[in-house]
CSV table of C-alpha atoms in Angstrom, one decimal:
chain,number,residue,atom,x,y,z
A,1,MET,CA,-7.4,-14.9,20.5
A,2,HIS,CA,-7.4,-17.8,22.9
A,3,LYS,CA,-6.2,-17.4,26.5
A,4,ASN,CA,-2.6,-18.7,26.0
A,5,GLY,CA,-2.2,-16.6,22.8
A,6,LEU,CA,-3.5,-13.5,24.5
A,7,THR,CA,-1.3,-14.0,27.6
A,8,SER,CA,1.7,-14.4,25.4
A,9,ALA,CA,0.9,-11.3,23.3
A,10,LEU,CA,0.3,-9.2,26.4
A,11,SER,CA,3.6,-10.4,27.9
A,12,THR,CA,5.5,-9.6,24.7
A,13,LEU,CA,3.9,-6.1,24.6
A,14,ARG,CA,5.3,-5.5,28.1
A,15,ASP,CA,8.7,-6.7,27.1
A,16,PRO,CA,11.2,-3.8,26.5
A,17,VAL,CA,13.1,-6.0,24.1
A,18,PHE,CA,10.1,-6.1,21.8
A,19,TRP,CA,9.8,-2.3,21.6
A,20,LYS,CA,13.6,-1.9,21.2
A,21,THR,CA,13.3,-4.3,18.2
A,22,ALA,CA,10.0,-3.1,16.7
A,23,LEU,CA,10.2,0.7,17.1
A,24,PRO,CA,13.4,1.2,15.0
A,25,LEU,CA,11.6,-0.5,12.1
A,26,ALA,CA,8.1,0.9,12.6
A,27,LEU,CA,8.8,4.5,13.4
A,28,PRO,CA,10.8,5.5,10.3
A,29,ILE,CA,8.2,3.8,8.0
A,30,THR,CA,5.4,5.5,9.9
A,31,LEU,CA,7.1,8.9,9.8
A,32,GLN,CA,7.8,8.6,6.1
A,33,ASN,CA,4.2,7.7,5.3
A,34,LEU,CA,2.9,10.4,7.7
A,35,LEU,CA,4.9,13.1,5.9
A,36,THR,CA,3.9,11.7,2.5
A,37,SER,CA,0.2,11.8,3.5
A,38,SER,CA,0.6,15.3,4.9
A,39,PHE,CA,2.1,16.5,1.6
A,40,GLN,CA,-0.7,14.7,-0.3
A,41,ILE,CA,-3.1,16.9,1.6
A,42,VAL,CA,-1.2,19.9,0.5
A,43,ASP,CA,-1.2,18.7,-3.1
A,44,THR,CA,-5.0,18.1,-2.9
A,45,LEU,CA,-5.5,21.6,-1.5
A,46,MET,CA,-3.6,23.1,-4.4
A,47,VAL,CA,-5.5,21.0,-7.0
A,48,GLY,CA,-8.6,22.0,-5.1
A,49,GLN,CA,-8.0,25.6,-6.0
A,50,LEU,CA,-8.9,24.6,-9.6
A,51,GLY,CA,-12.5,23.5,-8.5
A,52,ASP,CA,-14.5,20.5,-7.4
A,53,THR,CA,-14.5,19.0,-10.9
A,54,VAL,CA,-10.7,19.0,-11.1
A,55,ILE,CA,-10.5,17.3,-7.7
A,56,ALA,CA,-12.9,14.6,-8.8
A,57,ALA,CA,-11.2,14.1,-12.2
A,58,THR,CA,-7.7,13.8,-10.7
A,59,GLY,CA,-9.1,11.4,-8.1
A,60,ILE,CA,-10.6,9.2,-10.8
A,61,ALA,CA,-7.3,9.3,-12.8
A,62,GLY,CA,-5.5,8.4,-9.6
A,63,GLN,CA,-7.5,5.1,-9.6
A,64,VAL,CA,-5.3,3.9,-12.5
A,65,ALA,CA,-2.2,4.7,-10.5
A,66,PHE,CA,-3.8,3.0,-7.5
A,67,PHE,CA,-4.3,-0.2,-9.5
A,68,ILE,CA,-0.7,-0.3,-10.9
A,69,ASN,CA,0.8,0.6,-7.5
A,70,LEU,CA,-1.0,-2.4,-6.0
A,71,LEU,CA,0.4,-4.6,-8.7
A,72,PHE,CA,3.9,-3.2,-7.9
A,73,TYR,CA,3.2,-4.0,-4.3
A,74,GLY,CA,2.0,-7.5,-5.1
A,75,ILE,CA,5.2,-8.2,-7.0
A,76,SER,CA,7.4,-6.7,-4.3
A,77,ALA,CA,5.4,-8.1,-1.4
A,78,GLY,CA,5.9,-11.6,-2.8
A,79,GLY,CA,9.6,-10.9,-2.9
A,80,ALA,CA,9.6,-9.5,0.6
A,81,VAL,CA,8.5,-12.9,1.9
A,82,PHE,CA,11.7,-14.4,0.5
A,83,ILE,CA,14.0,-11.6,1.4
A,84,ALA,CA,13.0,-11.4,5.0
A,85,GLN,CA,13.4,-15.1,5.5
A,86,PHE,CA,16.7,-15.2,3.5
A,87,TRP,CA,17.9,-12.3,5.7
A,88,GLY,CA,17.2,-14.3,8.8
A,89,ALA,CA,19.0,-17.3,7.3
A,90,ASP,CA,21.9,-15.0,6.1
A,91,ASN,CA,21.4,-16.1,2.5
A,92,ARG,CA,22.6,-13.0,0.5
A,93,ARG,CA,22.8,-14.8,-2.8
A,94,GLY,CA,19.1,-15.7,-2.5
A,95,ILE,CA,18.3,-12.0,-1.7
A,96,ARG,CA,20.1,-10.8,-4.9
A,97,HIS,CA,18.2,-13.4,-7.0
A,98,VAL,CA,14.9,-12.3,-5.6
A,99,TYR,CA,15.9,-8.7,-6.3
A,100,GLY,CA,16.5,-9.6,-9.9
A,101,LEU,CA,13.3,-11.5,-10.2
A,102,MET,CA,11.3,-8.5,-8.9
A,103,LEU,CA,12.9,-6.3,-11.5
A,104,SER,CA,12.2,-8.8,-14.2
A,105,LEU,CA,8.5,-8.9,-13.3
A,106,THR,CA,8.0,-5.2,-12.6
A,107,LEU,CA,9.5,-3.7,-15.8
A,108,PRO,CA,7.1,-5.3,-18.3
A,109,VAL,CA,4.1,-4.2,-16.2
A,110,ILE,CA,5.4,-0.6,-16.3
A,111,LEU,CA,5.8,-0.7,-20.1
A,112,LEU,CA,2.3,-2.1,-20.5
A,113,PHE,CA,0.6,0.6,-18.4
A,114,ILE,CA,2.5,3.5,-19.8
A,115,CYS,CA,1.4,2.5,-23.3
A,116,ALA,CA,-2.2,1.9,-22.2
A,117,CYS,CA,-2.4,5.3,-20.5
A,118,THR,CA,-0.7,7.2,-23.3
A,119,PHE,CA,-2.9,5.9,-26.1
A,120,PHE,CA,-6.2,5.0,-24.3
A,121,ALA,CA,-6.5,7.6,-21.5
A,122,PRO,CA,-10.1,8.7,-22.2
A,123,ALA,CA,-11.3,5.1,-22.4
A,124,LEU,CA,-9.6,4.3,-19.1
A,125,ILE,CA,-11.2,7.3,-17.4
A,126,SER,CA,-14.6,6.6,-18.8
A,127,VAL,CA,-14.6,3.2,-17.0
A,128,PHE,CA,-15.1,5.2,-13.8
A,129,THR,CA,-17.4,8.0,-14.9
A,130,ASP,CA,-19.7,9.0,-17.7
A,131,GLU,CA,-19.4,12.8,-17.1
A,132,ALA,CA,-17.6,14.4,-20.1
A,133,PRO,CA,-15.8,17.1,-18.1
A,134,LEU,CA,-14.3,14.5,-15.7
A,135,ILE,CA,-13.2,12.3,-18.7
A,136,GLU,CA,-11.5,15.2,-20.5
A,137,ILE,CA,-9.6,16.6,-17.5
A,138,GLY,CA,-8.7,13.1,-16.2
A,139,ALA,CA,-7.3,12.1,-19.5
A,140,ARG,CA,-5.1,15.2,-19.7
A,141,TYR,CA,-3.7,14.4,-16.3
A,142,LEU,CA,-3.2,10.7,-16.9
A,143,ARG,CA,-1.3,11.0,-20.2
A,144,ILE,CA,1.5,12.8,-18.3
A,145,ALA,CA,1.3,11.2,-14.9
A,146,CYS,CA,1.7,7.7,-16.4
A,147,TRP,CA,5.4,8.4,-17.0
A,148,SER,CA,5.8,8.3,-13.2
A,149,TYR,CA,5.1,4.6,-13.2
A,150,LEU,CA,8.7,3.8,-14.1
A,151,PRO,CA,10.4,5.5,-11.2
A,152,ILE,CA,7.5,4.5,-8.8
A,153,GLY,CA,7.8,0.8,-9.8
A,154,LEU,CA,11.6,0.7,-9.4
A,155,ASN,CA,11.4,2.6,-6.1
A,156,GLN,CA,8.9,0.0,-4.8
A,157,VAL,CA,11.4,-2.8,-5.5
A,158,PHE,CA,14.3,-0.8,-4.0
A,159,CYS,CA,12.4,0.0,-0.8
A,160,ILE,CA,11.2,-3.6,-0.3
A,161,VAL,CA,14.8,-4.9,-0.6
A,162,LEU,CA,16.1,-2.3,1.9
A,163,ARG,CA,13.3,-2.6,4.4
A,164,SER,CA,13.3,-6.4,4.3
A,165,THR,CA,17.0,-6.3,5.3
A,166,GLU,CA,16.3,-3.9,8.1
A,167,GLU,CA,17.5,-0.7,6.3
A,168,VAL,CA,14.6,1.6,6.9
A,169,ARG,CA,16.2,5.0,7.3
A,170,LEU,CA,17.3,5.5,3.7
A,171,PRO,CA,13.9,4.9,2.2
A,172,MET,CA,12.4,7.3,4.8
A,173,ALA,CA,14.9,10.1,4.0
A,174,THR,CA,14.5,9.8,0.3
A,175,GLY,CA,10.7,9.5,0.6
A,176,ILE,CA,10.6,12.7,2.6
A,177,PHE,CA,12.7,14.4,-0.1
A,178,SER,CA,10.4,13.1,-2.8
A,179,VAL,CA,7.2,14.4,-1.3
A,180,ALA,CA,8.7,17.7,-0.4
A,181,PHE,CA,9.9,18.0,-4.0
A,182,ASN,CA,6.4,17.1,-5.2
A,183,ALA,CA,4.8,19.8,-3.1
A,184,ALA,CA,7.2,22.5,-4.4
A,185,ALA,CA,6.8,21.3,-8.0
A,186,ASN,CA,3.0,21.3,-7.7
A,187,TYR,CA,3.0,24.9,-6.4
A,188,ALA,CA,5.3,26.0,-9.2
A,189,LEU,CA,3.8,24.2,-12.1
A,190,ILE,CA,0.1,24.4,-11.2
A,191,PHE,CA,0.1,28.2,-10.5
A,192,GLY,CA,3.1,29.3,-12.5
A,193,LYS,CA,5.5,30.4,-9.8
A,194,TRP,CA,9.2,31.1,-9.9
A,195,GLY,CA,9.2,32.0,-13.5
A,196,LEU,CA,7.5,28.7,-14.7
A,197,PRO,CA,4.3,28.6,-16.7
A,198,ALA,CA,0.9,27.9,-15.0
A,199,LEU,CA,0.0,24.5,-16.3
A,200,GLY,CA,-3.0,23.7,-14.1
A,201,VAL,CA,-3.9,20.0,-14.0
A,202,GLU,CA,-1.0,19.1,-16.4
A,203,GLY,CA,1.4,20.8,-13.9
A,204,ALA,CA,0.2,18.5,-11.1
A,205,ALA,CA,0.9,15.5,-13.4
A,206,ALA,CA,4.3,16.8,-14.3
A,207,ALA,CA,5.2,17.4,-10.7
A,208,THR,CA,4.4,13.7,-9.9
A,209,VAL,CA,6.7,12.6,-12.7
A,210,LEU,CA,9.6,14.9,-11.6
A,211,SER,CA,9.4,14.2,-7.9
A,212,SER,CA,9.1,10.4,-8.2
A,213,SER,CA,12.1,10.3,-10.6
A,214,ALA,CA,14.2,12.5,-8.3
A,215,GLY,CA,13.4,10.3,-5.3
A,216,MET,CA,14.1,7.1,-7.0
A,217,LEU,CA,17.4,8.3,-8.4
A,218,LEU,CA,18.5,9.7,-5.1
A,219,LEU,CA,17.7,6.4,-3.3
A,220,PHE,CA,19.6,4.3,-5.8
A,221,GLY,CA,22.6,6.8,-6.0
A,222,ILE,CA,23.0,6.8,-2.2
A,223,SER,CA,22.7,3.0,-2.1
A,224,LEU,CA,25.5,2.6,-4.6
A,225,ALA,CA,27.7,4.9,-2.5
A,226,GLN,CA,26.8,3.0,0.7
A,227,ARG,CA,27.3,-0.4,-0.9
A,228,ASN,CA,24.1,-1.8,0.6
A,229,MET,CA,21.9,-4.6,-0.8
A,230,LEU,CA,20.8,-2.6,-3.8
A,231,ARG,CA,24.4,-2.6,-5.1
A,232,ALA,CA,24.7,-5.8,-7.1
A,233,SER,CA,26.1,-6.8,-10.5
A,234,LEU,CA,23.8,-7.8,-13.3
A,235,ARG,CA,25.3,-11.3,-13.1
A,236,ASP,CA,24.4,-11.6,-9.4
A,237,LEU,CA,20.9,-10.4,-10.0
A,238,PHE,CA,20.0,-12.5,-13.0
A,239,SER,CA,22.0,-15.7,-12.6
A,240,PHE,CA,19.1,-17.5,-10.9
A,241,ASP,CA,18.2,-20.9,-12.4
A,242,ARG,CA,14.8,-22.2,-13.5
A,243,HIS,CA,14.3,-24.1,-10.3
A,244,PHE,CA,14.8,-21.0,-8.2
A,245,ALA,CA,12.6,-18.9,-10.4
A,246,GLY,CA,9.9,-21.5,-10.4
A,247,HIS,CA,10.0,-21.8,-6.6
A,248,TYR,CA,9.8,-18.1,-6.3
A,249,ILE,CA,6.9,-17.7,-8.7
A,250,ARG,CA,4.9,-20.5,-7.1
A,251,ARG,CA,5.2,-18.9,-3.7
A,252,SER,CA,4.8,-15.2,-4.7
A,253,MET,CA,2.2,-15.6,-7.4
A,254,PRO,CA,-0.6,-15.9,-4.9
A,255,VAL,CA,0.4,-12.5,-3.4
A,256,LEU,CA,0.3,-10.9,-6.9
A,257,LEU,CA,-3.1,-12.6,-7.5
A,258,ASN,CA,-4.3,-11.4,-4.1
A,259,GLU,CA,-3.3,-7.8,-4.8
A,260,GLY,CA,-4.6,-7.9,-8.3
A,261,LEU,CA,-8.0,-9.3,-7.3
A,262,TRP,CA,-8.4,-6.9,-4.4
A,263,SER,CA,-7.4,-3.9,-6.4
A,264,PHE,CA,-9.7,-4.8,-9.3
A,265,GLY,CA,-12.5,-5.2,-6.8
A,266,THR,CA,-11.7,-1.8,-5.3
A,267,LEU,CA,-11.8,-0.3,-8.8
A,268,CYS,CA,-15.3,-1.8,-9.2
A,269,TYR,CA,-16.3,0.0,-6.1
A,270,ASN,CA,-15.0,3.2,-7.6
A,271,MET,CA,-16.8,2.6,-10.8
A,272,VAL,CA,-20.0,2.6,-8.7
A,273,PHE,CA,-19.0,5.6,-6.6
A,274,GLY,CA,-18.0,7.6,-9.8
A,275,ARG,CA,-21.6,7.3,-11.0
A,276,LEU,CA,-23.1,8.6,-7.7
A,277,GLY,CA,-22.3,12.2,-8.5
A,278,ALA,CA,-19.1,14.3,-9.0
A,279,ASP,CA,-19.6,16.0,-5.7
A,280,ASN,CA,-19.7,12.7,-3.8
A,281,TYR,CA,-16.5,11.6,-5.6
A,282,ALA,CA,-14.8,14.9,-4.8
A,283,ALA,CA,-15.7,14.3,-1.1
A,284,LEU,CA,-14.3,10.7,-1.4
A,285,THR,CA,-11.1,12.0,-2.9
A,286,ILE,CA,-10.6,14.5,-0.1
A,287,PHE,CA,-11.5,11.9,2.5
A,288,ARG,CA,-9.0,9.4,1.1
A,289,THR,CA,-6.2,11.9,1.3
A,290,ILE,CA,-7.0,12.4,5.0
A,291,GLU,CA,-7.6,8.7,5.6
A,292,ASN,CA,-4.0,8.0,4.8
A,293,LEU,CA,-3.0,10.0,7.9
A,294,GLY,CA,-4.5,7.3,10.0
A,295,PHE,CA,-3.5,4.4,7.8
A,296,VAL,CA,0.2,5.3,8.1
A,297,PHE,CA,0.4,3.9,11.6
A,298,PHE,CA,-0.8,0.5,10.5
A,299,ILE,CA,1.7,0.6,7.6
A,300,GLY,CA,4.4,1.0,10.2
A,301,ILE,CA,3.0,-1.8,12.4
A,302,CYS,CA,2.6,-4.1,9.4
A,303,SER,CA,6.0,-3.5,7.9
A,304,ALA,CA,7.8,-4.0,11.1
A,305,CYS,CA,5.8,-7.2,11.8
A,306,ALA,CA,6.6,-8.6,8.4
A,307,VAL,CA,10.3,-8.0,8.7
A,308,LEU,CA,10.6,-9.5,12.2
A,309,VAL,CA,8.2,-12.5,11.6
A,310,GLY,CA,9.9,-13.3,8.3
A,311,LYS,CA,13.3,-13.0,10.0
A,312,TYR,CA,12.4,-15.3,12.9
A,313,VAL,CA,10.8,-17.9,10.6
A,314,GLY,CA,13.8,-17.9,8.3
A,315,ALA,CA,16.1,-18.3,11.3
A,316,GLY,CA,14.0,-21.3,12.6
A,317,GLN,CA,12.8,-19.3,15.7
A,318,GLU,CA,9.1,-20.2,15.3
A,319,GLU,CA,8.1,-19.6,18.9
A,320,GLU,CA,9.5,-16.1,18.7
A,321,ALA,CA,7.6,-15.5,15.4
A,322,ARG,CA,4.3,-16.5,17.2
A,323,ARG,CA,5.0,-14.3,20.2
A,324,THR,CA,6.0,-11.3,18.1
A,325,SER,CA,3.1,-11.6,15.7
A,326,GLY,CA,0.6,-11.9,18.5
A,327,ALA,CA,1.9,-8.6,20.0
A,328,PHE,CA,1.6,-6.8,16.7
A,329,LEU,CA,-2.0,-8.1,16.1
A,330,LEU,CA,-3.0,-7.0,19.6
A,331,LEU,CA,-1.7,-3.5,18.8
A,332,VAL,CA,-4.1,-3.0,15.9
A,333,PRO,CA,-7.3,-2.3,17.8
A,334,LEU,CA,-5.5,-0.3,20.5
A,335,VAL,CA,-3.9,1.9,17.8
A,336,GLY,CA,-7.3,2.0,15.9
A,337,VAL,CA,-9.1,3.6,18.9
A,338,THR,CA,-6.4,6.1,19.6
A,339,VAL,CA,-5.8,7.2,16.0
A,340,GLY,CA,-9.6,7.2,15.3
A,341,LEU,CA,-10.2,9.7,18.2
A,342,LEU,CA,-7.4,11.9,16.9
A,343,LEU,CA,-8.7,12.0,13.4
A,344,ILE,CA,-12.2,13.0,14.7
A,345,ALA,CA,-10.7,15.8,16.8
A,346,LEU,CA,-8.7,17.1,13.8
A,347,SER,CA,-11.4,16.7,11.1
A,348,SER,CA,-12.9,20.2,11.3
A,349,PRO,CA,-9.6,22.2,11.1
A,350,ILE,CA,-8.3,20.0,8.3
A,351,LEU,CA,-11.5,20.0,6.2
A,352,SER,CA,-11.8,23.8,6.6
A,353,LEU,CA,-8.7,24.2,4.5
A,354,PHE,CA,-10.3,22.8,1.3
A,355,ASN,CA,-11.9,25.3,-1.1
A,356,VAL,CA,-14.9,23.1,-1.9
A,357,SER,CA,-18.7,23.4,-1.6
A,358,PRO,CA,-20.3,22.9,1.9
A,359,HIS,CA,-21.9,19.7,0.7
A,360,VAL,CA,-18.6,18.2,-0.4
A,361,ARG,CA,-17.0,19.2,2.9
A,362,ASP,CA,-19.8,17.8,5.0
A,363,THR,CA,-19.8,14.5,3.1
A,364,ALA,CA,-16.0,14.1,3.6
A,365,ARG,CA,-16.5,14.8,7.3
A,366,ILE,CA,-19.1,12.0,7.6
A,367,LEU,CA,-16.8,9.6,5.7
A,368,LEU,CA,-14.0,10.4,8.1
A,369,PHE,CA,-16.1,9.7,11.1
A,370,ILE,CA,-17.2,6.3,9.7
A,371,TYR,CA,-13.6,5.4,9.0
A,372,ALA,CA,-12.5,6.4,12.5
A,373,ALA,CA,-15.1,4.2,14.1
A,374,GLU,CA,-14.2,1.2,11.9
A,375,MET,CA,-10.4,1.7,11.7
A,376,GLY,CA,-9.3,-1.0,14.1
A,377,LEU,CA,-11.6,-3.7,12.5
A,378,ARG,CA,-10.5,-2.8,9.0
A,379,ASN,CA,-6.8,-3.2,9.7
A,380,ILE,CA,-6.9,-6.6,11.5
A,381,PRO,CA,-7.0,-8.4,8.1
A,382,TYR,CA,-4.4,-6.0,6.6
A,383,VAL,CA,-1.8,-6.8,9.4
A,384,SER,CA,-2.8,-10.4,9.5
A,385,VAL,CA,-2.4,-11.1,5.8
A,386,CYS,CA,0.4,-8.7,4.9
A,387,GLY,CA,2.4,-8.6,8.1
A,388,ILE,CA,1.9,-12.1,9.5
A,389,PHE,CA,0.7,-14.8,7.1
A,390,ARG,CA,2.8,-13.7,4.1
A,391,ALA,CA,5.9,-13.2,6.3
A,392,GLY,CA,5.4,-16.6,7.7
A,393,GLY,CA,5.4,-18.1,4.2
A,394,ASP,CA,1.6,-18.5,3.9
A,395,THR,CA,0.9,-16.6,0.7
A,396,LYS,CA,-2.4,-18.3,-0.3
A,397,THR,CA,-4.7,-17.5,2.6
A,398,GLY,CA,-4.9,-13.8,1.7
A,399,VAL,CA,-6.2,-14.7,-1.8
A,400,LYS,CA,-9.0,-16.8,-0.4
A,401,TYR,CA,-10.1,-14.3,2.3
A,402,ASP,CA,-9.9,-11.2,0.1
A,403,ALA,CA,-11.5,-12.7,-2.9
A,404,GLY,CA,-14.2,-14.5,-1.0
A,405,CYS,CA,-15.3,-11.5,1.2
A,406,LEU,CA,-15.0,-8.9,-1.6
A,407,TYR,CA,-16.6,-10.8,-4.5
A,408,GLY,CA,-18.8,-13.1,-2.4
A,409,PHE,CA,-20.3,-10.5,-0.1
A,410,SER,CA,-19.3,-6.9,-0.4
A,411,LEU,CA,-19.2,-6.1,-4.1
A,412,PRO,CA,-22.6,-7.7,-4.9
A,413,LEU,CA,-24.2,-5.8,-2.0
A,414,VAL,CA,-22.7,-2.6,-3.2
A,415,LEU,CA,-23.9,-3.1,-6.7
A,416,LEU,CA,-27.4,-4.0,-5.5
A,417,SER,CA,-27.7,-1.1,-3.1
A,418,ALA,CA,-26.4,1.5,-5.4
A,419,LEU,CA,-27.6,0.5,-8.9
A,420,VAL,CA,-30.8,-1.4,-8.1
A,421,PHE,CA,-32.1,0.0,-4.8
A,422,ARG,CA,-30.6,3.5,-5.4
A,423,ALA,CA,-29.4,3.8,-1.8
A,424,PRO,CA,-27.7,7.1,-0.8
A,425,PHE,CA,-23.9,7.3,-1.3
A,426,LEU,CA,-23.0,7.2,2.4
A,427,ALA,CA,-25.2,4.1,2.9
A,428,VAL,CA,-23.5,2.3,0.1
A,429,TYR,CA,-20.1,3.2,1.6
A,430,VAL,CA,-21.0,1.7,5.0
A,431,ILE,CA,-22.3,-1.4,3.3
A,432,MET,CA,-19.0,-1.8,1.5
A,433,LEU,CA,-17.0,-1.5,4.7
A,434,LEU,CA,-19.0,-3.9,6.9
A,435,ALA,CA,-19.7,-6.5,4.3
A,436,GLU,CA,-16.0,-6.9,3.5
A,437,ASP,CA,-14.2,-6.1,6.8
A,438,LEU,CA,-16.2,-8.0,9.4
A,439,PRO,CA,-16.2,-11.5,8.0
A,440,LYS,CA,-12.6,-11.1,6.8
A,441,ALA,CA,-11.4,-10.0,10.3
A,442,LEU,CA,-13.1,-13.0,11.9
A,443,LEU,CA,-11.5,-15.4,9.4
A,444,CYS,CA,-8.1,-13.9,9.9
A,445,ILE,CA,-8.2,-14.2,13.6
A,446,ARG,CA,-9.3,-17.9,13.4
A,447,ARG,CA,-6.5,-18.6,10.9
A,448,TYR,CA,-3.9,-16.9,13.0
A,449,LEU,CA,-4.7,-19.0,16.1
A,450,THR,CA,-3.9,-22.2,14.2
A,451,TYR,CA,-0.3,-21.1,13.6
A,452,THR,CA,-0.3,-23.2,10.4
A,453,TRP,CA,0.7,-20.0,8.5
A,454,ILE,CA,4.3,-20.7,9.5
A,455,LYS,CA,5.8,-22.1,6.2
A,456,PRO,CA,9.5,-21.5,5.6
A,457,VAL,CA,10.2,-20.6,1.9
A,458,ALA,CA,13.9,-21.4,1.8
A,459,GLU,CA,14.7,-24.8,0.3
A,460,PRO,CA,17.5,-26.7,2.1
A,461,GLU,CA,19.6,-27.2,-1.0
A,462,GLN,CA,19.6,-23.5,-1.9
A,463,GLU,CA,23.2,-22.2,-2.0
A,464,ARG,CA,24.2,-19.5,0.5
A,465,LEU,CA,26.7,-16.7,0.4
């Protein structure tokens, strides 16, 4: 960051007005995701009582959910670009049309994946592993868990609409309810408590379906009662014309392409990791559960940044968008060091809770140390692309940087090191991180400093309400 940009960012960080604006947006989102991650650890602990193989199998099955969740996020994130800027421009009609378009794009994806997982579950699991026990257990889990994709997809759309219009408390409250419900349902259905049958891995899948459905219905029901932006007639949602739909798709399609390419590349990583041993994948599953505890802070930073930058760009306050985005970007390495040290300090007591073999626990600990050391670097591209560039209206840069670094550097090196040179699992993991994150972080910083990412998405002739 050049001298003027750094001075402006530091000045903004010292400004109480910045914190009064940013914290009410960032803290509820961070708290919601922190509690979600905490309950996910509890869920993994409960599944872990069924053995290392079950942890690995559910982790592999979760990769399908990971892929579809990123597609949902890609659809919704494209909409968030418009909604945040429309919110700054007080264009409520435009917000409703984007809301309707997000639903129109999300529902067919949901139907496609439910059908695929219902009828082809073993084939999908076998993409990630060739071990028969993992395929059998993972398929049993996936056939049930796939029914959660409907409420999860709808909830993603609802939350984006609310957060992009600065309503963050309701998604937080219903999100907390959902994860608490999931923990209780897991306990009851996995182990057969409170008069319910002990269903094991199928119980874990059923708990996911029940809790995601309950959370989505609660969020929508309260929204109807509050008359917030989710309450809209079908006519308001779907009365957009071809011109508006075409403009939306042209701007948002790069975001969906970005998330699709990145998630597919990540799945390719996991196809490699799944063939480096069930114990290593069990350790990776445990690590990723704990990793989310650190990542939640960057989700809060990124979400607050996206809302404010989009709002300022939509309102024509471009200088304020530059100052605010610089402050958020400067926060990333500062938070990375702090949270990294905290995760290292908590690693032993957290990992001691898992009923797994010593090798699995030790591998998970090393993965956690690696992540803690690299956390700040890894999240510079995340906040730059998702919190700044997209919010400013630049939806194409992320595709170029993600696809170029992943497919041009990292993935080929991972494939060579693991499948040709037979490098150890941990060495392959480090190669994956550095080959992708370092060049991408440098590219994002360079792009940020040009300020050419400020591209308003609203067209002058669009009608307001």
